[in-house]
């Protein structure tokens, strides 16, 4: 059924395809009930024919390569946006190089890319949508650019090979469960722009030992560090009085820990 629909679609839109008007072509497919199946199949056919439709667009369409057996991606300069599920479920994908023209990654763009090991993000990236890299279980490192402002919920959840994390000063908010279930994560440095650490933000990061927190943080949500039993040190760049003034839910840190938790402040230490 999909192949028949796609064949008919190609015939009806042959002029646009011949003229490389791929923005129009992919937008038209949004009207189809099974667009999430048809779009990646069209992409597969075009690539097999030696055509890169991204050279003629300023965005990567939603569901563009959903589930395809591609091993690497390098987006051409001029792409500004990657829409939802563009590359999700590409289980053979190992390397991604995103051009510096990209300013936004929408929801679930690389979700379930289980073999993704290396990614270069755009130097001008501003937004990472929810679940964007959820279950990218082979991703060991992620360099977040200084232009990044917003990381939505579960963006890097279940990145179980991620070991260290530096959140740049440009980020202002860490959303719900954004780094939850990163079981190999041992250290986190949270930049000076973050004012809120959301509920379950680092939940079940069972290897997490050290967290650096800026005094810009005004609130820590419930279960932010739930099941972080190895957490032994929080380095806080404010005073003990400023730490105590942070609005913290009673359940912000684990009650059961393998050792005492020390809050290192600029004028002393607090023990929990």
C-alpha atoms as an extended CHARMM CRD file, in Angstrom:
* protein
*
       272  EXT
         1         1  UNK       CA              0.0000000000        0.0000000000        0.0000000000  PROA      1               0.0000000000
         2         2  UNK       CA              2.8120000000        2.4060000000        0.9490000000  PROA      2               0.0000000000
         3         3  UNK       CA              4.7490000000        1.6240000000       -2.2240000000  PROA      3               0.0000000000
         4         4  UNK       CA              1.6470000000        2.2220000000       -4.3490000000  PROA      4               0.0000000000
         5         5  UNK       CA              0.8970000000        5.5240000000       -2.6250000000  PROA      5               0.0000000000
         6         6  UNK       CA              4.4950000000        6.6270000000       -2.9890000000  PROA      6               0.0000000000
         7         7  UNK       CA              4.6460000000        5.6570000000       -6.6820000000  PROA      7               0.0000000000
         8         8  UNK       CA              1.4790000000        7.6670000000       -7.3370000000  PROA      8               0.0000000000
         9         9  UNK       CA              2.8290000000       10.6000000000       -5.3500000000  PROA      9               0.0000000000
        10        10  UNK       CA              6.0920000000       10.6310000000       -7.3270000000  PROA      10              0.0000000000
        11        11  UNK       CA              4.1870000000       10.6470000000      -10.6180000000  PROA      11              0.0000000000
        12        12  UNK       CA              1.9180000000       13.4800000000       -9.4770000000  PROA      12              0.0000000000
        13        13  UNK       CA              4.8380000000       15.5790000000       -8.2480000000  PROA      13              0.0000000000
        14        14  UNK       CA              7.4490000000       14.7150000000      -10.8620000000  PROA      14              0.0000000000
        15        15  UNK       CA              7.9220000000       18.3390000000      -11.9050000000  PROA      15              0.0000000000
        16        16  UNK       CA              8.8030000000       19.4520000000       -8.3770000000  PROA      16              0.0000000000
        17        17  UNK       CA             11.1380000000       16.4830000000       -7.9450000000  PROA      17              0.0000000000
        18        18  UNK       CA             12.8510000000       17.1380000000      -11.2980000000  PROA      18              0.0000000000
        19        19  UNK       CA             13.2850000000       20.7920000000      -10.3190000000  PROA      19              0.0000000000
        20        20  UNK       CA             14.7160000000       19.8970000000       -6.8680000000  PROA      20              0.0000000000
        21        21  UNK       CA             11.7910000000       21.5820000000       -5.0810000000  PROA      21              0.0000000000
        22        22  UNK       CA             12.0650000000       19.1440000000       -2.2040000000  PROA      22              0.0000000000
        23        23  UNK       CA             10.7430000000       21.5230000000        0.4330000000  PROA      23              0.0000000000
        24        24  UNK       CA              7.3870000000       21.4860000000       -1.3490000000  PROA      24              0.0000000000
        25        25  UNK       CA              7.5600000000       17.7530000000       -1.9550000000  PROA      25              0.0000000000
        26        26  UNK       CA              8.0850000000       16.8080000000        1.6970000000  PROA      26              0.0000000000
        27        27  UNK       CA              5.5480000000       19.3860000000        2.9040000000  PROA      27              0.0000000000
        28        28  UNK       CA              2.9060000000       17.8140000000        0.6680000000  PROA      28              0.0000000000
        29        29  UNK       CA              3.5230000000       14.4440000000        2.3180000000  PROA      29              0.0000000000
        30        30  UNK       CA              2.3760000000       15.8750000000        5.6530000000  PROA      30              0.0000000000
        31        31  UNK       CA             -1.2090000000       15.4520000000        4.4290000000  PROA      31              0.0000000000
        32        32  UNK       CA             -0.8420000000       11.6580000000        4.1880000000  PROA      32              0.0000000000
        33        33  UNK       CA             -2.0240000000        9.6140000000        7.2080000000  PROA      33              0.0000000000
        34        34  UNK       CA              1.0670000000        7.4080000000        7.0060000000  PROA      34              0.0000000000
        35        35  UNK       CA              3.5220000000       10.2120000000        6.3000000000  PROA      35              0.0000000000
        36        36  UNK       CA              5.9100000000        8.7310000000        8.8910000000  PROA      36              0.0000000000
        37        37  UNK       CA              6.2710000000        5.6830000000        6.6230000000  PROA      37              0.0000000000
        38        38  UNK       CA              6.2160000000        7.3940000000        3.2410000000  PROA      38              0.0000000000
        39        39  UNK       CA              8.7670000000       10.1370000000        3.9460000000  PROA      39              0.0000000000
        40        40  UNK       CA             11.6710000000        7.8730000000        4.8910000000  PROA      40              0.0000000000
        41        41  UNK       CA             10.9240000000        5.6010000000        1.9400000000  PROA      41              0.0000000000
        42        42  UNK       CA             11.0760000000        8.6060000000       -0.4150000000  PROA      42              0.0000000000
        43        43  UNK       CA             14.3570000000        9.6740000000        1.2090000000  PROA      43              0.0000000000
        44        44  UNK       CA             15.7460000000        6.1880000000        0.7110000000  PROA      44              0.0000000000
        45        45  UNK       CA             14.8350000000        6.1940000000       -2.9880000000  PROA      45              0.0000000000
        46        46  UNK       CA             16.3260000000        9.6440000000       -3.5690000000  PROA      46              0.0000000000
        47        47  UNK       CA             19.6050000000        8.7760000000       -1.8390000000  PROA      47              0.0000000000
        48        48  UNK       CA             19.8230000000        5.5170000000       -3.8230000000  PROA      48              0.0000000000
        49        49  UNK       CA             19.4620000000        7.6220000000       -6.9850000000  PROA      49              0.0000000000
        50        50  UNK       CA             22.3880000000        9.8220000000       -5.9140000000  PROA      50              0.0000000000
        51        51  UNK       CA             20.2210000000       12.7890000000       -4.8660000000  PROA      51              0.0000000000
        52        52  UNK       CA             20.6700000000       14.5880000000       -1.5390000000  PROA      52              0.0000000000
        53        53  UNK       CA             17.3980000000       16.4970000000       -1.0050000000  PROA      53              0.0000000000
        54        54  UNK       CA             18.8490000000       18.3610000000        1.9930000000  PROA      54              0.0000000000
        55        55  UNK       CA             21.0120000000       20.3960000000       -0.4000000000  PROA      55              0.0000000000
        56        56  UNK       CA             17.8340000000       22.0980000000       -1.5700000000  PROA      56              0.0000000000
        57        57  UNK       CA             16.1150000000       22.7110000000        1.7790000000  PROA      57              0.0000000000
        58        58  UNK       CA             16.6170000000       24.8380000000        4.8930000000  PROA      58              0.0000000000
        59        59  UNK       CA             15.2500000000       22.1890000000        7.2620000000  PROA      59              0.0000000000
        60        60  UNK       CA             15.3550000000       18.4490000000        7.7560000000  PROA      60              0.0000000000
        61        61  UNK       CA             11.6660000000       17.4300000000        7.5190000000  PROA      61              0.0000000000
        62        62  UNK       CA              9.9100000000       15.4770000000       10.2560000000  PROA      62              0.0000000000
        63        63  UNK       CA             10.3270000000       11.6960000000        9.7880000000  PROA      63              0.0000000000
        64        64  UNK       CA             12.8570000000       12.3780000000        7.0280000000  PROA      64              0.0000000000
        65        65  UNK       CA             14.9610000000        9.2520000000        7.5970000000  PROA      65              0.0000000000
        66        66  UNK       CA             12.9640000000        7.5330000000       10.3410000000  PROA      66              0.0000000000
        67        67  UNK       CA             14.2930000000        4.0050000000       10.8420000000  PROA      67              0.0000000000
        68        68  UNK       CA             16.6070000000        3.9680000000        7.8230000000  PROA      68              0.0000000000
        69        69  UNK       CA             19.8400000000        1.9510000000        7.8450000000  PROA      69              0.0000000000
        70        70  UNK       CA             22.1970000000        4.8850000000        7.5090000000  PROA      70              0.0000000000
        71        71  UNK       CA             25.5960000000        4.9120000000        9.2110000000  PROA      71              0.0000000000
        72        72  UNK       CA             26.5500000000        8.5930000000        9.1520000000  PROA      72              0.0000000000
        73        73  UNK       CA             24.9950000000       12.0210000000        8.6620000000  PROA      73              0.0000000000
        74        74  UNK       CA             26.5510000000       15.3270000000        7.6570000000  PROA      74              0.0000000000
        75        75  UNK       CA             24.0320000000       18.1030000000        7.1620000000  PROA      75              0.0000000000
        76        76  UNK       CA             24.8490000000       20.7550000000        4.5330000000  PROA      76              0.0000000000
        77        77  UNK       CA             25.3050000000       24.3700000000        5.5750000000  PROA      77              0.0000000000
        78        78  UNK       CA             22.0100000000       26.2110000000        5.2320000000  PROA      78              0.0000000000
        79        79  UNK       CA             19.9230000000       23.7600000000        7.2440000000  PROA      79              0.0000000000
        80        80  UNK       CA             18.5010000000       25.7110000000       10.2020000000  PROA      80              0.0000000000
        81        81  UNK       CA             16.1050000000       23.2360000000       11.7890000000  PROA      81              0.0000000000
        82        82  UNK       CA             15.8430000000       19.4880000000       12.3030000000  PROA      82              0.0000000000
        83        83  UNK       CA             12.1920000000       18.5590000000       12.7460000000  PROA      83              0.0000000000
        84        84  UNK       CA             10.7850000000       15.8580000000       15.0000000000  PROA      84              0.0000000000
        85        85  UNK       CA             11.7450000000       12.1980000000       14.4870000000  PROA      85              0.0000000000
        86        86  UNK       CA             13.9270000000       13.1300000000       11.5050000000  PROA      86              0.0000000000
        87        87  UNK       CA             16.5220000000       10.4610000000       12.3030000000  PROA      87              0.0000000000
        88        88  UNK       CA             14.9430000000        8.5040000000       15.1580000000  PROA      88              0.0000000000
        89        89  UNK       CA             15.2670000000        4.7060000000       15.2040000000  PROA      89              0.0000000000
        90        90  UNK       CA             18.2790000000        4.7830000000       12.8720000000  PROA      90              0.0000000000
        91        91  UNK       CA             19.9130000000        1.9410000000       14.7810000000  PROA      91              0.0000000000
        92        92  UNK       CA             22.9160000000        1.6720000000       12.4260000000  PROA      92              0.0000000000
        93        93  UNK       CA             23.8090000000        5.3610000000       12.7900000000  PROA      93              0.0000000000
        94        94  UNK       CA             27.2210000000        5.8820000000       14.4420000000  PROA      94              0.0000000000
        95        95  UNK       CA             28.3610000000        9.4250000000       13.4930000000  PROA      95              0.0000000000
        96        96  UNK       CA             26.5910000000       12.7710000000       13.0950000000  PROA      96              0.0000000000
        97        97  UNK       CA             28.0640000000       16.1040000000       11.9670000000  PROA      97              0.0000000000
        98        98  UNK       CA             25.5950000000       18.9750000000       12.2160000000  PROA      98              0.0000000000
        99        99  UNK       CA             26.3790000000       22.1410000000       10.2710000000  PROA      99              0.0000000000
       100       100  UNK       CA             26.7810000000       25.4150000000       12.1720000000  PROA      100             0.0000000000
       101       101  UNK       CA             23.6970000000       26.8750000000       10.4880000000  PROA      101             0.0000000000
       102       102  UNK       CA             21.4210000000       24.7070000000       12.6620000000  PROA      102             0.0000000000
       103       103  UNK       CA             19.8100000000       26.5820000000       15.5550000000  PROA      103             0.0000000000
       104       104  UNK       CA             17.1610000000       24.1090000000       16.6990000000  PROA      104             0.0000000000
       105       105  UNK       CA             16.7430000000       20.3410000000       17.1110000000  PROA      105             0.0000000000
       106       106  UNK       CA             13.1020000000       19.3450000000       17.6000000000  PROA      106             0.0000000000
       107       107  UNK       CA             11.6260000000       16.5170000000       19.6690000000  PROA      107             0.0000000000
       108       108  UNK       CA             12.9100000000       12.9390000000       19.2880000000  PROA      108             0.0000000000
       109       109  UNK       CA             15.2190000000       13.7700000000       16.3750000000  PROA      109             0.0000000000
       110       110  UNK       CA             17.7860000000       11.0970000000       17.2260000000  PROA      110             0.0000000000
       111       111  UNK       CA             15.7780000000        9.0430000000       19.7160000000  PROA      111             0.0000000000
       112       112  UNK       CA             16.6810000000        5.3450000000       19.8440000000  PROA      112             0.0000000000
       113       113  UNK       CA             19.8150000000        5.7320000000       17.7250000000  PROA      113             0.0000000000
       114       114  UNK       CA             21.3690000000        3.0780000000       19.9180000000  PROA      114             0.0000000000
       115       115  UNK       CA             24.7480000000        2.8950000000       18.1470000000  PROA      115             0.0000000000
       116       116  UNK       CA             25.3600000000        6.6220000000       17.8440000000  PROA      116             0.0000000000
       117       117  UNK       CA             28.8410000000        7.1940000000       19.2670000000  PROA      117             0.0000000000
       118       118  UNK       CA             29.9910000000       10.5730000000       17.9790000000  PROA      118             0.0000000000
       119       119  UNK       CA             28.0810000000       13.7770000000       17.3300000000  PROA      119             0.0000000000
       120       120  UNK       CA             29.2450000000       17.2880000000       16.5420000000  PROA      120             0.0000000000
       121       121  UNK       CA             26.5540000000       19.7820000000       17.3900000000  PROA      121             0.0000000000
       122       122  UNK       CA             26.1290000000       23.1100000000       15.6310000000  PROA      122             0.0000000000
       123       123  UNK       CA             28.1790000000       25.9300000000       17.1710000000  PROA      123             0.0000000000
       124       124  UNK       CA             25.0300000000       28.0940000000       16.9570000000  PROA      124             0.0000000000
       125       125  UNK       CA             22.5330000000       25.6440000000       18.4340000000  PROA      125             0.0000000000
       126       126  UNK       CA             19.9550000000       27.2810000000       20.7210000000  PROA      126             0.0000000000
       127       127  UNK       CA             17.3210000000       24.6150000000       21.4830000000  PROA      127             0.0000000000
       128       128  UNK       CA             17.3950000000       20.8410000000       21.9860000000  PROA      128             0.0000000000
       129       129  UNK       CA             13.8690000000       19.3870000000       22.0500000000  PROA      129             0.0000000000
       130       130  UNK       CA             12.4490000000       16.6940000000       24.2950000000  PROA      130             0.0000000000
       131       131  UNK       CA             13.7210000000       13.1310000000       23.8410000000  PROA      131             0.0000000000
       132       132  UNK       CA             16.1320000000       14.3380000000       21.1380000000  PROA      132             0.0000000000
       133       133  UNK       CA             18.8570000000       11.8700000000       22.1500000000  PROA      133             0.0000000000
       134       134  UNK       CA             16.8460000000        9.6130000000       24.4380000000  PROA      134             0.0000000000
       135       135  UNK       CA             18.2030000000        6.0470000000       24.4130000000  PROA      135             0.0000000000
       136       136  UNK       CA             21.3500000000        6.9220000000       22.4870000000  PROA      136             0.0000000000
       137       137  UNK       CA             23.0210000000        4.2460000000       24.5560000000  PROA      137             0.0000000000
       138       138  UNK       CA             26.4620000000        4.3400000000       22.8780000000  PROA      138             0.0000000000
       139       139  UNK       CA             26.9810000000        8.1060000000       23.1480000000  PROA      139             0.0000000000
       140       140  UNK       CA             30.0230000000        8.5950000000       25.3950000000  PROA      140             0.0000000000
       141       141  UNK       CA             30.5140000000       12.3470000000       25.0800000000  PROA      141             0.0000000000
       142       142  UNK       CA             28.4870000000       15.4070000000       24.1520000000  PROA      142             0.0000000000
       143       143  UNK       CA             29.9720000000       18.9040000000       23.7680000000  PROA      143             0.0000000000
       144       144  UNK       CA             27.1680000000       21.3960000000       24.3290000000  PROA      144             0.0000000000
       145       145  UNK       CA             27.8020000000       24.7590000000       22.5810000000  PROA      145             0.0000000000
       146       146  UNK       CA             27.9390000000       28.0790000000       24.4130000000  PROA      146             0.0000000000
       147       147  UNK       CA             24.9350000000       29.3010000000       22.4060000000  PROA      147             0.0000000000
       148       148  UNK       CA             22.5930000000       26.6610000000       23.8590000000  PROA      148             0.0000000000
       149       149  UNK       CA             19.7380000000       28.1190000000       25.9170000000  PROA      149             0.0000000000
       150       150  UNK       CA             17.1390000000       25.4160000000       26.4030000000  PROA      150             0.0000000000
       151       151  UNK       CA             17.2760000000       21.6370000000       26.8660000000  PROA      151             0.0000000000
       152       152  UNK       CA             13.8060000000       20.0740000000       26.9880000000  PROA      152             0.0000000000
       153       153  UNK       CA             12.6700000000       17.0980000000       29.0530000000  PROA      153             0.0000000000
       154       154  UNK       CA             14.3840000000       13.7180000000       28.6240000000  PROA      154             0.0000000000
       155       155  UNK       CA             16.6290000000       15.1510000000       25.9000000000  PROA      155             0.0000000000
       156       156  UNK       CA             19.5450000000       12.9490000000       26.9960000000  PROA      156             0.0000000000
       157       157  UNK       CA             17.7400000000       10.3980000000       29.1550000000  PROA      157             0.0000000000
       158       158  UNK       CA             19.0930000000        6.8340000000       29.0560000000  PROA      158             0.0000000000
       159       159  UNK       CA             22.3730000000        7.8330000000       27.4130000000  PROA      159             0.0000000000
       160       160  UNK       CA             23.9020000000        5.0210000000       29.4060000000  PROA      160             0.0000000000
       161       161  UNK       CA             27.4910000000        5.4380000000       28.1080000000  PROA      161             0.0000000000
       162       162  UNK       CA             27.7670000000        9.1540000000       28.8880000000  PROA      162             0.0000000000
       163       163  UNK       CA             30.4250000000        9.6470000000       31.5990000000  PROA      163             0.0000000000
       164       164  UNK       CA             30.9700000000       13.3980000000       32.0510000000  PROA      164             0.0000000000
       165       165  UNK       CA             28.8590000000       16.4390000000       31.3450000000  PROA      165             0.0000000000
       166       166  UNK       CA             29.5040000000       20.1850000000       31.1780000000  PROA      166             0.0000000000
       167       167  UNK       CA             26.4100000000       22.3900000000       30.8770000000  PROA      167             0.0000000000
       168       168  UNK       CA             27.4130000000       25.7970000000       29.4670000000  PROA      168             0.0000000000
       169       169  UNK       CA             26.6060000000       29.1190000000       31.1230000000  PROA      169             0.0000000000
       170       170  UNK       CA             24.1530000000       29.9750000000       28.3400000000  PROA      170             0.0000000000
       171       171  UNK       CA             21.6330000000       27.3100000000       29.4850000000  PROA      171             0.0000000000
       172       172  UNK       CA             18.9630000000       28.7270000000       31.8220000000  PROA      172             0.0000000000
       173       173  UNK       CA             16.7620000000       25.7550000000       32.6560000000  PROA      173             0.0000000000
       174       174  UNK       CA             17.1680000000       21.9840000000       33.0070000000  PROA      174             0.0000000000
       175       175  UNK       CA             13.8430000000       20.3400000000       32.3010000000  PROA      175             0.0000000000
       176       176  UNK       CA             12.1560000000       17.2430000000       33.7160000000  PROA      176             0.0000000000
       177       177  UNK       CA             14.3120000000       14.0610000000       33.5860000000  PROA      177             0.0000000000
       178       178  UNK       CA             16.6440000000       15.6820000000       31.0560000000  PROA      178             0.0000000000
       179       179  UNK       CA             19.6220000000       13.4860000000       32.0580000000  PROA      179             0.0000000000
       180       180  UNK       CA             17.7610000000       10.7110000000       33.8950000000  PROA      180             0.0000000000
       181       181  UNK       CA             19.0040000000        7.1050000000       33.6940000000  PROA      181             0.0000000000
       182       182  UNK       CA             22.5070000000        8.0480000000       32.5280000000  PROA      182             0.0000000000
       183       183  UNK       CA             23.9310000000        5.1850000000       34.5420000000  PROA      183             0.0000000000
       184       184  UNK       CA             27.6360000000        5.7550000000       33.7610000000  PROA      184             0.0000000000
       185       185  UNK       CA             27.6160000000        9.4990000000       34.3870000000  PROA      185             0.0000000000
       186       186  UNK       CA             30.1650000000       10.2840000000       37.1320000000  PROA      186             0.0000000000
       187       187  UNK       CA             30.5500000000       14.0750000000       37.0960000000  PROA      187             0.0000000000
       188       188  UNK       CA             28.4130000000       17.0630000000       36.1120000000  PROA      188             0.0000000000
       189       189  UNK       CA             29.2460000000       20.7470000000       35.9260000000  PROA      189             0.0000000000
       190       190  UNK       CA             26.1880000000       23.0290000000       35.7830000000  PROA      190             0.0000000000
       191       191  UNK       CA             26.7980000000       26.4680000000       34.2690000000  PROA      191             0.0000000000
       192       192  UNK       CA             26.1280000000       29.8390000000       35.8550000000  PROA      192             0.0000000000
       193       193  UNK       CA             22.9910000000       30.5280000000       33.7910000000  PROA      193             0.0000000000
       194       194  UNK       CA             20.8830000000       27.6890000000       35.2430000000  PROA      194             0.0000000000
       195       195  UNK       CA             18.3700000000       28.8500000000       37.8560000000  PROA      195             0.0000000000
       196       196  UNK       CA             16.2420000000       25.7050000000       38.1350000000  PROA      196             0.0000000000
       197       197  UNK       CA             17.0960000000       22.0040000000       38.3540000000  PROA      197             0.0000000000
       198       198  UNK       CA             13.8650000000       20.2000000000       37.5020000000  PROA      198             0.0000000000
       199       199  UNK       CA             12.2970000000       17.1150000000       39.1200000000  PROA      199             0.0000000000
       200       200  UNK       CA             14.0480000000       13.8440000000       38.2160000000  PROA      200             0.0000000000
       201       201  UNK       CA             16.7190000000       15.8170000000       36.3090000000  PROA      201             0.0000000000
       202       202  UNK       CA             19.5210000000       13.3700000000       37.1920000000  PROA      202             0.0000000000
       203       203  UNK       CA             17.3430000000       10.5960000000       38.5520000000  PROA      203             0.0000000000
       204       204  UNK       CA             18.9000000000        7.1240000000       38.4730000000  PROA      204             0.0000000000
       205       205  UNK       CA             22.3510000000        8.3900000000       37.5510000000  PROA      205             0.0000000000
       206       206  UNK       CA             23.6390000000        5.6610000000       39.8130000000  PROA      206             0.0000000000
       207       207  UNK       CA             27.3720000000        6.3210000000       39.2210000000  PROA      207             0.0000000000
       208       208  UNK       CA             27.1900000000       10.0870000000       39.7640000000  PROA      208             0.0000000000
       209       209  UNK       CA             29.8050000000       11.1710000000       42.3190000000  PROA      209             0.0000000000
       210       210  UNK       CA             30.4140000000       14.9020000000       41.8960000000  PROA      210             0.0000000000
       211       211  UNK       CA             28.2090000000       17.8200000000       40.8470000000  PROA      211             0.0000000000
       212       212  UNK       CA             29.2640000000       21.4510000000       40.4500000000  PROA      212             0.0000000000
       213       213  UNK       CA             26.3710000000       23.8650000000       41.0070000000  PROA      213             0.0000000000
       214       214  UNK       CA             26.4250000000       27.6190000000       40.4830000000  PROA      214             0.0000000000
       215       215  UNK       CA             24.8790000000       30.0050000000       42.9680000000  PROA      215             0.0000000000
       216       216  UNK       CA             22.5690000000       31.0820000000       40.1420000000  PROA      216             0.0000000000
       217       217  UNK       CA             20.4320000000       28.0170000000       41.0230000000  PROA      217             0.0000000000
       218       218  UNK       CA             17.3790000000       29.1270000000       43.0300000000  PROA      218             0.0000000000
       219       219  UNK       CA             15.3520000000       25.9210000000       43.0610000000  PROA      219             0.0000000000
       220       220  UNK       CA             15.9190000000       22.1410000000       42.9960000000  PROA      220             0.0000000000
       221       221  UNK       CA             12.9090000000       19.9660000000       42.1910000000  PROA      221             0.0000000000
       222       222  UNK       CA             11.6900000000       16.7120000000       43.6950000000  PROA      222             0.0000000000
       223       223  UNK       CA             13.8280000000       13.6160000000       43.0880000000  PROA      223             0.0000000000
       224       224  UNK       CA             16.3410000000       15.6720000000       41.0690000000  PROA      224             0.0000000000
       225       225  UNK       CA             19.0850000000       13.2770000000       42.2340000000  PROA      225             0.0000000000
       226       226  UNK       CA             16.9290000000       10.2300000000       42.9930000000  PROA      226             0.0000000000
       227       227  UNK       CA             18.8210000000        6.9080000000       43.1210000000  PROA      227             0.0000000000
       228       228  UNK       CA             22.1690000000        8.6940000000       42.9270000000  PROA      228             0.0000000000
       229       229  UNK       CA             23.5990000000        6.5270000000       45.7120000000  PROA      229             0.0000000000
       230       230  UNK       CA             27.2530000000        7.3050000000       44.8940000000  PROA      230             0.0000000000
       231       231  UNK       CA             26.7890000000       11.0810000000       45.0900000000  PROA      231             0.0000000000
       232       232  UNK       CA             29.3600000000       12.2340000000       47.6380000000  PROA      232             0.0000000000
       233       233  UNK       CA             30.2100000000       15.8180000000       46.7250000000  PROA      233             0.0000000000
       234       234  UNK       CA             28.4060000000       18.9340000000       45.5510000000  PROA      234             0.0000000000
       235       235  UNK       CA             30.7120000000       21.8590000000       44.8340000000  PROA      235             0.0000000000
       236       236  UNK       CA             28.6860000000       25.0470000000       45.2700000000  PROA      236             0.0000000000
       237       237  UNK       CA             30.1460000000       28.4260000000       44.3420000000  PROA      237             0.0000000000
       238       238  UNK       CA             28.1260000000       30.3250000000       46.9390000000  PROA      238             0.0000000000
       239       239  UNK       CA             28.0960000000       30.5800000000       50.7170000000  PROA      239             0.0000000000
       240       240  UNK       CA             26.5010000000       28.1530000000       53.1730000000  PROA      240             0.0000000000
       241       241  UNK       CA             23.7360000000       30.6850000000       53.7670000000  PROA      241             0.0000000000
       242       242  UNK       CA             23.0700000000       30.9330000000       50.0210000000  PROA      242             0.0000000000
       243       243  UNK       CA             22.9240000000       27.1370000000       49.7430000000  PROA      243             0.0000000000
       244       244  UNK       CA             20.3890000000       26.9010000000       52.5670000000  PROA      244             0.0000000000
       245       245  UNK       CA             18.3080000000       29.6270000000       50.8810000000  PROA      245             0.0000000000
       246       246  UNK       CA             17.8260000000       27.5180000000       47.7310000000  PROA      246             0.0000000000
       247       247  UNK       CA             14.2450000000       26.2750000000       47.4580000000  PROA      247             0.0000000000
       248       248  UNK       CA             14.7590000000       22.5070000000       47.6660000000  PROA      248             0.0000000000
       249       249  UNK       CA             12.0840000000       19.8340000000       47.7300000000  PROA      249             0.0000000000
       250       250  UNK       CA             12.4490000000       17.4130000000       50.6540000000  PROA      250             0.0000000000
       251       251  UNK       CA             13.1220000000       14.5920000000       48.2030000000  PROA      251             0.0000000000
       252       252  UNK       CA             15.7060000000       16.4350000000       46.0800000000  PROA      252             0.0000000000
       253       253  UNK       CA             18.5520000000       14.0530000000       46.9970000000  PROA      253             0.0000000000
       254       254  UNK       CA             18.6350000000       10.3280000000       47.8450000000  PROA      254             0.0000000000
       255       255  UNK       CA             18.1110000000        9.2960000000       51.4590000000  PROA      255             0.0000000000
       256       256  UNK       CA             20.0540000000        6.0840000000       50.8860000000  PROA      256             0.0000000000
       257       257  UNK       CA             23.6530000000        6.7440000000       49.8660000000  PROA      257             0.0000000000
       258       258  UNK       CA             26.8580000000        4.7210000000       49.9430000000  PROA      258             0.0000000000
       259       259  UNK       CA             28.5740000000        7.5810000000       51.8020000000  PROA      259             0.0000000000
       260       260  UNK       CA             28.0580000000       11.0010000000       53.3450000000  PROA      260             0.0000000000
       261       261  UNK       CA             27.1760000000       13.8480000000       50.9990000000  PROA      261             0.0000000000
       262       262  UNK       CA             29.3300000000       16.9480000000       51.3820000000  PROA      262             0.0000000000
       263       263  UNK       CA             28.2300000000       20.3610000000       50.1290000000  PROA      263             0.0000000000
       264       264  UNK       CA             31.4040000000       22.3820000000       49.6040000000  PROA      264             0.0000000000
       265       265  UNK       CA             30.5750000000       26.0800000000       49.8370000000  PROA      265             0.0000000000
       266       266  UNK       CA             32.8920000000       29.0640000000       49.5650000000  PROA      266             0.0000000000
       267       267  UNK       CA             32.8880000000       29.5710000000       53.3600000000  PROA      267             0.0000000000
       268       268  UNK       CA             32.6600000000       26.0190000000       54.6470000000  PROA      268             0.0000000000
       269       269  UNK       CA             31.0710000000       22.6140000000       54.2950000000  PROA      269             0.0000000000
       270       270  UNK       CA             27.6000000000       21.1930000000       54.9450000000  PROA      270             0.0000000000
       271       271  UNK       CA             27.1440000000       17.4850000000       55.5840000000  PROA      271             0.0000000000
       272       272  UNK       CA             24.0120000000       15.5380000000       54.7330000000  PROA      272             0.0000000000
